[in-house]
Coordinates of C-alpha atoms in Angstrom, one line a residue:
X784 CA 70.6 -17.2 -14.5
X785 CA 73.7 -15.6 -14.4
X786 CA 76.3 -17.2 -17.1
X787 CA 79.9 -15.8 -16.6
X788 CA 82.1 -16.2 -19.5
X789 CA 84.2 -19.4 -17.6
X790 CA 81.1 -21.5 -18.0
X791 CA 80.3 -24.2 -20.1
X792 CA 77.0 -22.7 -20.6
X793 CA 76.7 -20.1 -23.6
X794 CA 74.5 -17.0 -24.1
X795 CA 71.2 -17.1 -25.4
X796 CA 69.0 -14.2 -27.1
X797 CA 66.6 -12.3 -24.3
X798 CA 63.9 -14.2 -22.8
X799 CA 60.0 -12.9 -23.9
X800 CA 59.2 -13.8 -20.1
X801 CA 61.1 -11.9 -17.5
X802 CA 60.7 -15.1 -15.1
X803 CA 62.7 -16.8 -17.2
X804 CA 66.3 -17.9 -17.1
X805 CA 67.7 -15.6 -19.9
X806 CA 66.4 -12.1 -19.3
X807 CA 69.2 -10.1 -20.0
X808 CA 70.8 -8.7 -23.1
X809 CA 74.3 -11.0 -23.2
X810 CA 77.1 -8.6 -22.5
X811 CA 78.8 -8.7 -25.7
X812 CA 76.5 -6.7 -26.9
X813 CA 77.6 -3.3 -25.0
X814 CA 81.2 -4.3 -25.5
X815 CA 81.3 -5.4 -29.3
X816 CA 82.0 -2.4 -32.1
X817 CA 80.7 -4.7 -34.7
X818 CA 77.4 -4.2 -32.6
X819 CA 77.2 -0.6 -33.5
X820 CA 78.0 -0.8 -36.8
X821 CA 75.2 -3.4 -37.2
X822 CA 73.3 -0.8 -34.4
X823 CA 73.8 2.0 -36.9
X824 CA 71.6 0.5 -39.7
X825 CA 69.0 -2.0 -37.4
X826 CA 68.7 0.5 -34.8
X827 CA 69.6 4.2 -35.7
X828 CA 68.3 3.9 -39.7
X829 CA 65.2 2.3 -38.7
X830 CA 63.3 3.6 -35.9
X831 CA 62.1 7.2 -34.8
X832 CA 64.5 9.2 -33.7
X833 CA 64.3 12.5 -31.9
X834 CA 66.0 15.4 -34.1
X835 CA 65.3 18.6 -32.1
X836 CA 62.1 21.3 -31.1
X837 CA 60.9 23.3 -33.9
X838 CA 60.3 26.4 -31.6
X839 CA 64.4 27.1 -32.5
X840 CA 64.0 27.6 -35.9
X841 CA 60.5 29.9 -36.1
X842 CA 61.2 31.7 -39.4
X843 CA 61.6 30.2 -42.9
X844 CA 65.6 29.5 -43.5
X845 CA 66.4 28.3 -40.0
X846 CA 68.2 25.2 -39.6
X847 CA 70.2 23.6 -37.3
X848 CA 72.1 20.1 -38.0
X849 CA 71.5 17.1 -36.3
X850 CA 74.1 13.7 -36.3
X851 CA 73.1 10.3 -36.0
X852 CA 75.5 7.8 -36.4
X853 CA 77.5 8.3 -39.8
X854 CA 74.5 10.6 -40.9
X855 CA 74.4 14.2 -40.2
X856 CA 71.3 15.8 -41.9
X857 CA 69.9 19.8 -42.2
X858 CA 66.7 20.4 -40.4
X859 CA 65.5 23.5 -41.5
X860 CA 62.1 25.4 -41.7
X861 CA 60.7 26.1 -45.9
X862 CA 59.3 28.8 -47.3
X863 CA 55.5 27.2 -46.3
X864 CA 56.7 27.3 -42.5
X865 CA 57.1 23.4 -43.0
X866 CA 60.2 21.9 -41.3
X867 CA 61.9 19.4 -43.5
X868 CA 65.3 17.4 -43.6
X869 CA 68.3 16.7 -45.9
X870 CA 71.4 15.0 -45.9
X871 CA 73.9 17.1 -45.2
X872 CA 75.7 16.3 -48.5
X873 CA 75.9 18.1 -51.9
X874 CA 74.1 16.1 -54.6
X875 CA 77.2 17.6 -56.9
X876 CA 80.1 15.4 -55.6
X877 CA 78.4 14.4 -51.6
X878 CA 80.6 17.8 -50.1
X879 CA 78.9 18.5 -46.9
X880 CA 77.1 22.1 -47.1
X881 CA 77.1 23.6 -43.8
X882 CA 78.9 23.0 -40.8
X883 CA 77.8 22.2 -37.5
X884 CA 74.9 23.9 -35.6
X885 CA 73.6 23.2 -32.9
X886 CA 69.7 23.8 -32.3
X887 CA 70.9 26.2 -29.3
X888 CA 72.5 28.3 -31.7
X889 CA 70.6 27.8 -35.3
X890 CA 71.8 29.6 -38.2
X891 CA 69.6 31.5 -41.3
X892 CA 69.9 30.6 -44.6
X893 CA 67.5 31.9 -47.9
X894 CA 69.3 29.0 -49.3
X895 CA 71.3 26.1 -48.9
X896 CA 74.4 26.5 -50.6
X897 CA 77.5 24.1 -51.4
X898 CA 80.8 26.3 -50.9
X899 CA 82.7 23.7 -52.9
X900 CA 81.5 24.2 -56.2
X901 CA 78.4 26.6 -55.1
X902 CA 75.0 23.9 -56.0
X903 CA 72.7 26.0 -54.4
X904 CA 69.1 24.6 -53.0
X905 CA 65.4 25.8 -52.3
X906 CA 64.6 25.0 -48.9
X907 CA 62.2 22.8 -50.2
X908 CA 65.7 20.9 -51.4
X909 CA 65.2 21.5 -55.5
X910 CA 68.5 22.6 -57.0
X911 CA 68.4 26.7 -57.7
X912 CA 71.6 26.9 -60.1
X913 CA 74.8 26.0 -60.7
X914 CA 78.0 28.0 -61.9
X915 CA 78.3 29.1 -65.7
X916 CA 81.3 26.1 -65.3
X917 CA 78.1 23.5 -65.6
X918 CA 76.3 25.1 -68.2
X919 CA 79.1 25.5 -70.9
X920 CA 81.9 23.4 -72.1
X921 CA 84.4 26.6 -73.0
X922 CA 87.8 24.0 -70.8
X923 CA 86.7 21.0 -72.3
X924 CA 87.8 21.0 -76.0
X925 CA 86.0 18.2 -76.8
X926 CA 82.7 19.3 -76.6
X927 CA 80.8 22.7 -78.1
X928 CA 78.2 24.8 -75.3
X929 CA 75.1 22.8 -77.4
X930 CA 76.6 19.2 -76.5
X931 CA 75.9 20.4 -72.6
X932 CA 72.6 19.2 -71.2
X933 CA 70.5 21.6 -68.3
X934 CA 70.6 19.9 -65.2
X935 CA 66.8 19.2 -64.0
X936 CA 66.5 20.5 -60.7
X937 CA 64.5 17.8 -59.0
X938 CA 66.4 15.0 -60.1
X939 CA 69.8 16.8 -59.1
X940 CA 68.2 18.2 -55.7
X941 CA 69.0 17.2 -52.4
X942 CA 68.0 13.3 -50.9
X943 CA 65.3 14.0 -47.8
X944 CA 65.0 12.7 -44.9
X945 CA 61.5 11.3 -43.7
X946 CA 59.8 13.7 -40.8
X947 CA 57.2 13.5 -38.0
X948 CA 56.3 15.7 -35.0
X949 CA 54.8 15.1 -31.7
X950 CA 53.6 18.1 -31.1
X951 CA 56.8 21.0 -31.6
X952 CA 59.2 18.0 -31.1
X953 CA 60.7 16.5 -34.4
X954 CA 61.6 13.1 -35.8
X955 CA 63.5 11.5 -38.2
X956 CA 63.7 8.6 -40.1
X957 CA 66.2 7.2 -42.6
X958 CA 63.9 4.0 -43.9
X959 CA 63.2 3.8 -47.7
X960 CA 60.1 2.1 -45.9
X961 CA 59.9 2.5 -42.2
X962 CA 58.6 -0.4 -40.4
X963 CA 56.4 1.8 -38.1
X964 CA 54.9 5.2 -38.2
X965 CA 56.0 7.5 -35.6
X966 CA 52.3 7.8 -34.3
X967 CA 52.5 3.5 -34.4
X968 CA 55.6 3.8 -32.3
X969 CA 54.9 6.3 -29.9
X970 CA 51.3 5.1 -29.2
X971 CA 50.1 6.4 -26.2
X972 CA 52.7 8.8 -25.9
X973 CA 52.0 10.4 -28.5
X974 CA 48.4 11.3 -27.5
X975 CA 49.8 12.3 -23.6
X976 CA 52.4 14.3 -25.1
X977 CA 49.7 16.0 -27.9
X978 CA 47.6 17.1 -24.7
X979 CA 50.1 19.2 -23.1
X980 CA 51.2 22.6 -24.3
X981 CA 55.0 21.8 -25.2
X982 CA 55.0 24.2 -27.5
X983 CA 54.5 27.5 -25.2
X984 CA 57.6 26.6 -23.5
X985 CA 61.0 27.9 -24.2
X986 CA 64.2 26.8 -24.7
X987 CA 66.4 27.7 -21.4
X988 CA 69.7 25.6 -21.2
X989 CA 71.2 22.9 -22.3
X990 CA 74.4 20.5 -21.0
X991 CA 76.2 18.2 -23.2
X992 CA 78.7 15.4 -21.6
X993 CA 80.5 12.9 -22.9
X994 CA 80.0 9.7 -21.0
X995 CA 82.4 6.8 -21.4
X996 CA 79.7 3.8 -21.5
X997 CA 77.6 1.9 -24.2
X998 CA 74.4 4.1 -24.9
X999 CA 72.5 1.2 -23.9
X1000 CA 74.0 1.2 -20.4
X1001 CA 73.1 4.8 -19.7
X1002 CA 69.2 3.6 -21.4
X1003 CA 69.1 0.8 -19.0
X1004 CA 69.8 2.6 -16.3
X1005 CA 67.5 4.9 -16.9
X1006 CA 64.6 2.9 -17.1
X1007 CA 64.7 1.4 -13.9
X1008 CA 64.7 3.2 -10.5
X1009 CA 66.1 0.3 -8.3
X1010 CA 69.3 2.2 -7.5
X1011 CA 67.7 5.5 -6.8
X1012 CA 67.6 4.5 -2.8
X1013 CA 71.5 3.8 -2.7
X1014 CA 72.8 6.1 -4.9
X1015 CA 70.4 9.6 -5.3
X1016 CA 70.0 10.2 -1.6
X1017 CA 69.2 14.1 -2.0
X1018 CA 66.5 13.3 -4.7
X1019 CA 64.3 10.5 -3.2
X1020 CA 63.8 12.5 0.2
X1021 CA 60.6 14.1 -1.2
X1022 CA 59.8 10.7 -3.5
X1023 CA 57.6 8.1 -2.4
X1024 CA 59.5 5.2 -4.1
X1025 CA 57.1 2.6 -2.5
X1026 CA 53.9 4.4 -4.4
X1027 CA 55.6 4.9 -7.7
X1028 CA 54.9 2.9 -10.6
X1029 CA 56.9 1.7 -13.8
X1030 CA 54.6 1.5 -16.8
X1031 CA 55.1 -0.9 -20.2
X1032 CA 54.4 0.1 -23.5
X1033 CA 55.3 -1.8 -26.7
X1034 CA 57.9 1.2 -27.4
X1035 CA 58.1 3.7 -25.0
X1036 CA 57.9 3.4 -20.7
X1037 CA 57.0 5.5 -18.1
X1038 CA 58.2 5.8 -14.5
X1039 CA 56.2 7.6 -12.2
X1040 CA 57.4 9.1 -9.3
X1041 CA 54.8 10.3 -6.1
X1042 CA 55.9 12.9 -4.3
X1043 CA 55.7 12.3 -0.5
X1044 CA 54.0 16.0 0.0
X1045 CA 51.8 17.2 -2.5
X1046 CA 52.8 20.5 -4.3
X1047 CA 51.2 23.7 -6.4
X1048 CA 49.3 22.9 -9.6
X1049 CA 51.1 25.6 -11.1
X1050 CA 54.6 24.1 -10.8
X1051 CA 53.7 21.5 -13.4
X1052 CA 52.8 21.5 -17.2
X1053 CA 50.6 18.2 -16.2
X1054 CA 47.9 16.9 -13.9
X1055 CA 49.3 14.2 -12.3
X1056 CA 50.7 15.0 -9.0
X1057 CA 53.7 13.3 -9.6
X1058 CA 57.1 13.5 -11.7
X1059 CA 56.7 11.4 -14.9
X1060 CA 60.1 10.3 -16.9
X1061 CA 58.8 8.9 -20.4
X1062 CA 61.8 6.8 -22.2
X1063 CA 60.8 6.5 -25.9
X1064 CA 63.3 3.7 -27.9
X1065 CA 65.9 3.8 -28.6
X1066 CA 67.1 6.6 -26.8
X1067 CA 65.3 9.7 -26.1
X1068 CA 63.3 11.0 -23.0
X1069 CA 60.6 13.7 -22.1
X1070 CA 60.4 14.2 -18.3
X1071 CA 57.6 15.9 -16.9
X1072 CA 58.4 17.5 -13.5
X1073 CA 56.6 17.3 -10.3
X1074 CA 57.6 20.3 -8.7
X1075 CA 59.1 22.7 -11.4
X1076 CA 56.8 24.2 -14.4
X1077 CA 58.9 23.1 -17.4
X1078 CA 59.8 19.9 -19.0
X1079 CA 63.2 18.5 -20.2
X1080 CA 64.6 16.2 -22.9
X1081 CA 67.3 14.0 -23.3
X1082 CA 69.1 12.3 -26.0
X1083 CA 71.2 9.5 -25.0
X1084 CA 73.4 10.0 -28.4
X1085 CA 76.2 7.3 -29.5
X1086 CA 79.5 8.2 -29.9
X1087 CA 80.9 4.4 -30.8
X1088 CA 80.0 1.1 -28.6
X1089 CA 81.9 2.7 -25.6
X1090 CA 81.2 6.5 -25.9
X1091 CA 77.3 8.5 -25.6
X1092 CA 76.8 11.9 -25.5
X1093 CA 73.9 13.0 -23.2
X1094 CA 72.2 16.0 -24.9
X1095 CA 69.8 17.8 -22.0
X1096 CA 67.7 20.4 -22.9
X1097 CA 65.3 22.3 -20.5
X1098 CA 62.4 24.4 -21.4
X1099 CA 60.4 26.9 -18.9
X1100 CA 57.9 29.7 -19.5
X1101 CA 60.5 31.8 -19.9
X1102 CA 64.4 31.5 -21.5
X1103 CA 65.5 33.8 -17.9
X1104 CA 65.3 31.5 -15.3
X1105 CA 64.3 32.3 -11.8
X1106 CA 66.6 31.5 -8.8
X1107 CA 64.1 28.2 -8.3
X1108 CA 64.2 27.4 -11.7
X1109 CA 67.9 27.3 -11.5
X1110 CA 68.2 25.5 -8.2
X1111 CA 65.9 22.9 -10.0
X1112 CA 68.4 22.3 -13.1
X1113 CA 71.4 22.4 -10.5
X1114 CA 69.3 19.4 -8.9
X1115 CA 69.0 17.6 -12.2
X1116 CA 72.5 18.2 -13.3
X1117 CA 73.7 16.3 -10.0
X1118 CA 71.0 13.5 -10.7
X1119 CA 72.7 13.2 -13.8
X1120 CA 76.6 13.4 -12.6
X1121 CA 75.7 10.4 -10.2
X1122 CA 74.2 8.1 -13.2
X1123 CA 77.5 8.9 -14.8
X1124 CA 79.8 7.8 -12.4
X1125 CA 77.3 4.8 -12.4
X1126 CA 77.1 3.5 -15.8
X1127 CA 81.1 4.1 -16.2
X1128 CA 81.6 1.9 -13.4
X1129 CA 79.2 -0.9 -14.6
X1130 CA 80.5 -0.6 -18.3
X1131 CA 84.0 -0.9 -16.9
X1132 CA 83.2 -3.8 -15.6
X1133 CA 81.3 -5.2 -18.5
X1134 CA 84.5 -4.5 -20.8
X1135 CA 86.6 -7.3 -18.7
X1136 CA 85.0 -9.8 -20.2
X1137 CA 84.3 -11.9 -17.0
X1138 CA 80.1 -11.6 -17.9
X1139 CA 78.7 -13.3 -20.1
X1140 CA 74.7 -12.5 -19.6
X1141 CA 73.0 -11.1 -16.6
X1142 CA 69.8 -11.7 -14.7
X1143 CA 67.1 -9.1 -14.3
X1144 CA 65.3 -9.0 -11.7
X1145 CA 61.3 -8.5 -11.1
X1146 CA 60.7 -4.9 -10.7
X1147 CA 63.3 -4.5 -14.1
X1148 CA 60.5 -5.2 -16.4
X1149 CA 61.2 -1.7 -18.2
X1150 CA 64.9 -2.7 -18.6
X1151 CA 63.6 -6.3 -19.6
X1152 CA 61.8 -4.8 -22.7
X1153 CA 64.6 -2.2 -23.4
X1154 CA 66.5 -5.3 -24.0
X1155 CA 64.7 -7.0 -25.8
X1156 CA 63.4 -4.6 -28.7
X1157 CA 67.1 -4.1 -29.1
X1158 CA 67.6 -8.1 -29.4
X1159 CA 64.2 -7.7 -31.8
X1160 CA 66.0 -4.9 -33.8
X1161 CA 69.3 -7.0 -33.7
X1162 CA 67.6 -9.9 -35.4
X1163 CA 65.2 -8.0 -38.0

């Protein structure tokens, strides 16, 4: 049931049963900043999360950085064509090495190079060298050249960051000792996602906004499609809403979307006649189009507990779109505005304080276990 903040009654954790009375993740939760802080290292440090498609950085010495929470990392291709990832922190005094770079925009590098005191790195992260100023003692008048020990370059090289691909798409973690594999987490996403040719697809826009909600507002929303018939009028005219179908997995959900008409095999990368939207926790998304030949990713990215970033990325045959093609993101961009003004209104209404804990309904199962693997993560 619903509990507002002026009852007696007091929150309770998220129900395992959706039919029961405490289904909802207790509003404090999306309000609270000592929730992302604890978010940071339960949520963020833990799990899988998205880092970026490896078709941007082809040659060896391409790298883009990638920020998630308080940790930014390198994510950059090696000499052996693997791609790896490092903090983005000098292991000399923790300077950060390069500055920002976008995967839209990647930069080349033979090596990775401090400019503080100029540590520079193999791609594979071993330290290279070091100025003459760490080999010699000629300041320090206390010590003679032979009282300076060589620095050994793989105890002095730079920390990694666990990896994992689904197919050209690439994952971090930042567990000593993650609780799941990525394959163990994505389960059957994983294997649908394997099947399809991600990788022949290009890179052909991207849109970053700033969105002034909890990340987990902008999830929720997305994982349900009950306010699609009020509130995305121009979308769900070629949608069969009642012939669409939410689908559960222990990390990741599906919504399937029917199209009312049936359209060309060649405007999809899949089968299915039908739009699929895959949300994989905590907060990325691969949507598979019905009626355009490309796919697109989001990452729903955390600013603090009352700012996201939504990161989209689009990828066709080809980088030059065609007039459809542009129509088709112009289409999704709108979809998109309209969740925004939706999630700012609910969040402002969450920050009054007058709810204490929602109620899901029946058809929010998909929200229902969005909330409760963060309540899951929240207690680990």
């Amino acid at each position: 049931m619903t509990r507002w903040n002026e009852d007696v009654d007091e929150v309770q954790a998220v129900s395992p049963d959706i039919t029961d009375e405490t289904n909802a993740l207790p509003a404090k939760y999306f309000t609270d900043p000592d929730v992302w802080e604890m978010e940071k290292e339960k949520v963020f440090s833990r799990y899988w999360v998205y880092a970026g498609h490896e078709n941007c950085i082809p040659d060896a010495g391409d790298y883009f950085t990638r920020t998630v929470g308080d940790k930014q990392v390198i994510v950059a291709r090696d000499e052996d064509g693997d791609v790896r990832a490092f903090y983005n922190v000098c292991a000399h005094r923790g300077s950060k090495m390069v500055a920002d770079t976008p995967m839209t925009d990647p930069g080349n590098m033979g090596r990775i190079q401090c400019p503080y005191h100029l540590w520079t790195y193999d791609l594979d992260g071993d330290l290279r060298s070091t100025p003459r100023s760490f080999e010699e003692a000629s300041l320090n008048p206390d010590l003679d050249d032979s009282d300076v020990a060589g620095l050994n370059p793989d105890e002095n090289g730079l920390l990694e960051v666990r990896t994992d691909s689904i197919g050209p798409l690439v994952f971090l973690n930042f567990a000593d000792d993650p609780p799941l594999s990525l394959a163990e987490q994505a389960g059957k996403l994983k294997t649908r996602l394997e099947s399809l040719p991600l990788e022949e697809y290009q890179h052909a826009r991207r849109y970053v906004s700033e969105v002034a909600c909890n990340w987990k507002t902008f999830g929720g929303n997305y994982s349900e499609c009950d306010h699609c018939q009020a509130n995305h009028q121009d979308w769900i005219t070629g949608i069969q809403l009642d012939e669409s179908a939410l689908e559960v997995n222990d990390y990741h959900w599906v919504l399937h979307y029917t199209h009312e008409e049936d359209v060309e095999d060649e405007l999809r990368i899949h089968d299915e006649h039908e739009a699929q939207f895959h949300y994989f926790w905590p907060n990325f998304t691969v949507n598979m189009y019905g009626t355009a030949d490309g796919y697109g990713t989001y990452i729903i990215d955390p600013i603090d507990e009352e700012r996201f970033q939504l990161i989209a990325d689009y990828y066709f045959a080809e980088p030059e779109l065609t007039e459809a093609e542009e129509e088709f993101v112009r289409t999704s961009r709108q979809l998109q505005e309209e969740d925004f003004e939706l999630v700012e209104r609910q969040y402002e209404g969450l920050r009054s304080g007058a709810l204490g804990q929602g109620q899901l309904g029946p058809n929010e199962h998909t929200l229902h276990r969005f909330h409760r693997l963060a309540q899951e993560a929240y207690n680990a």
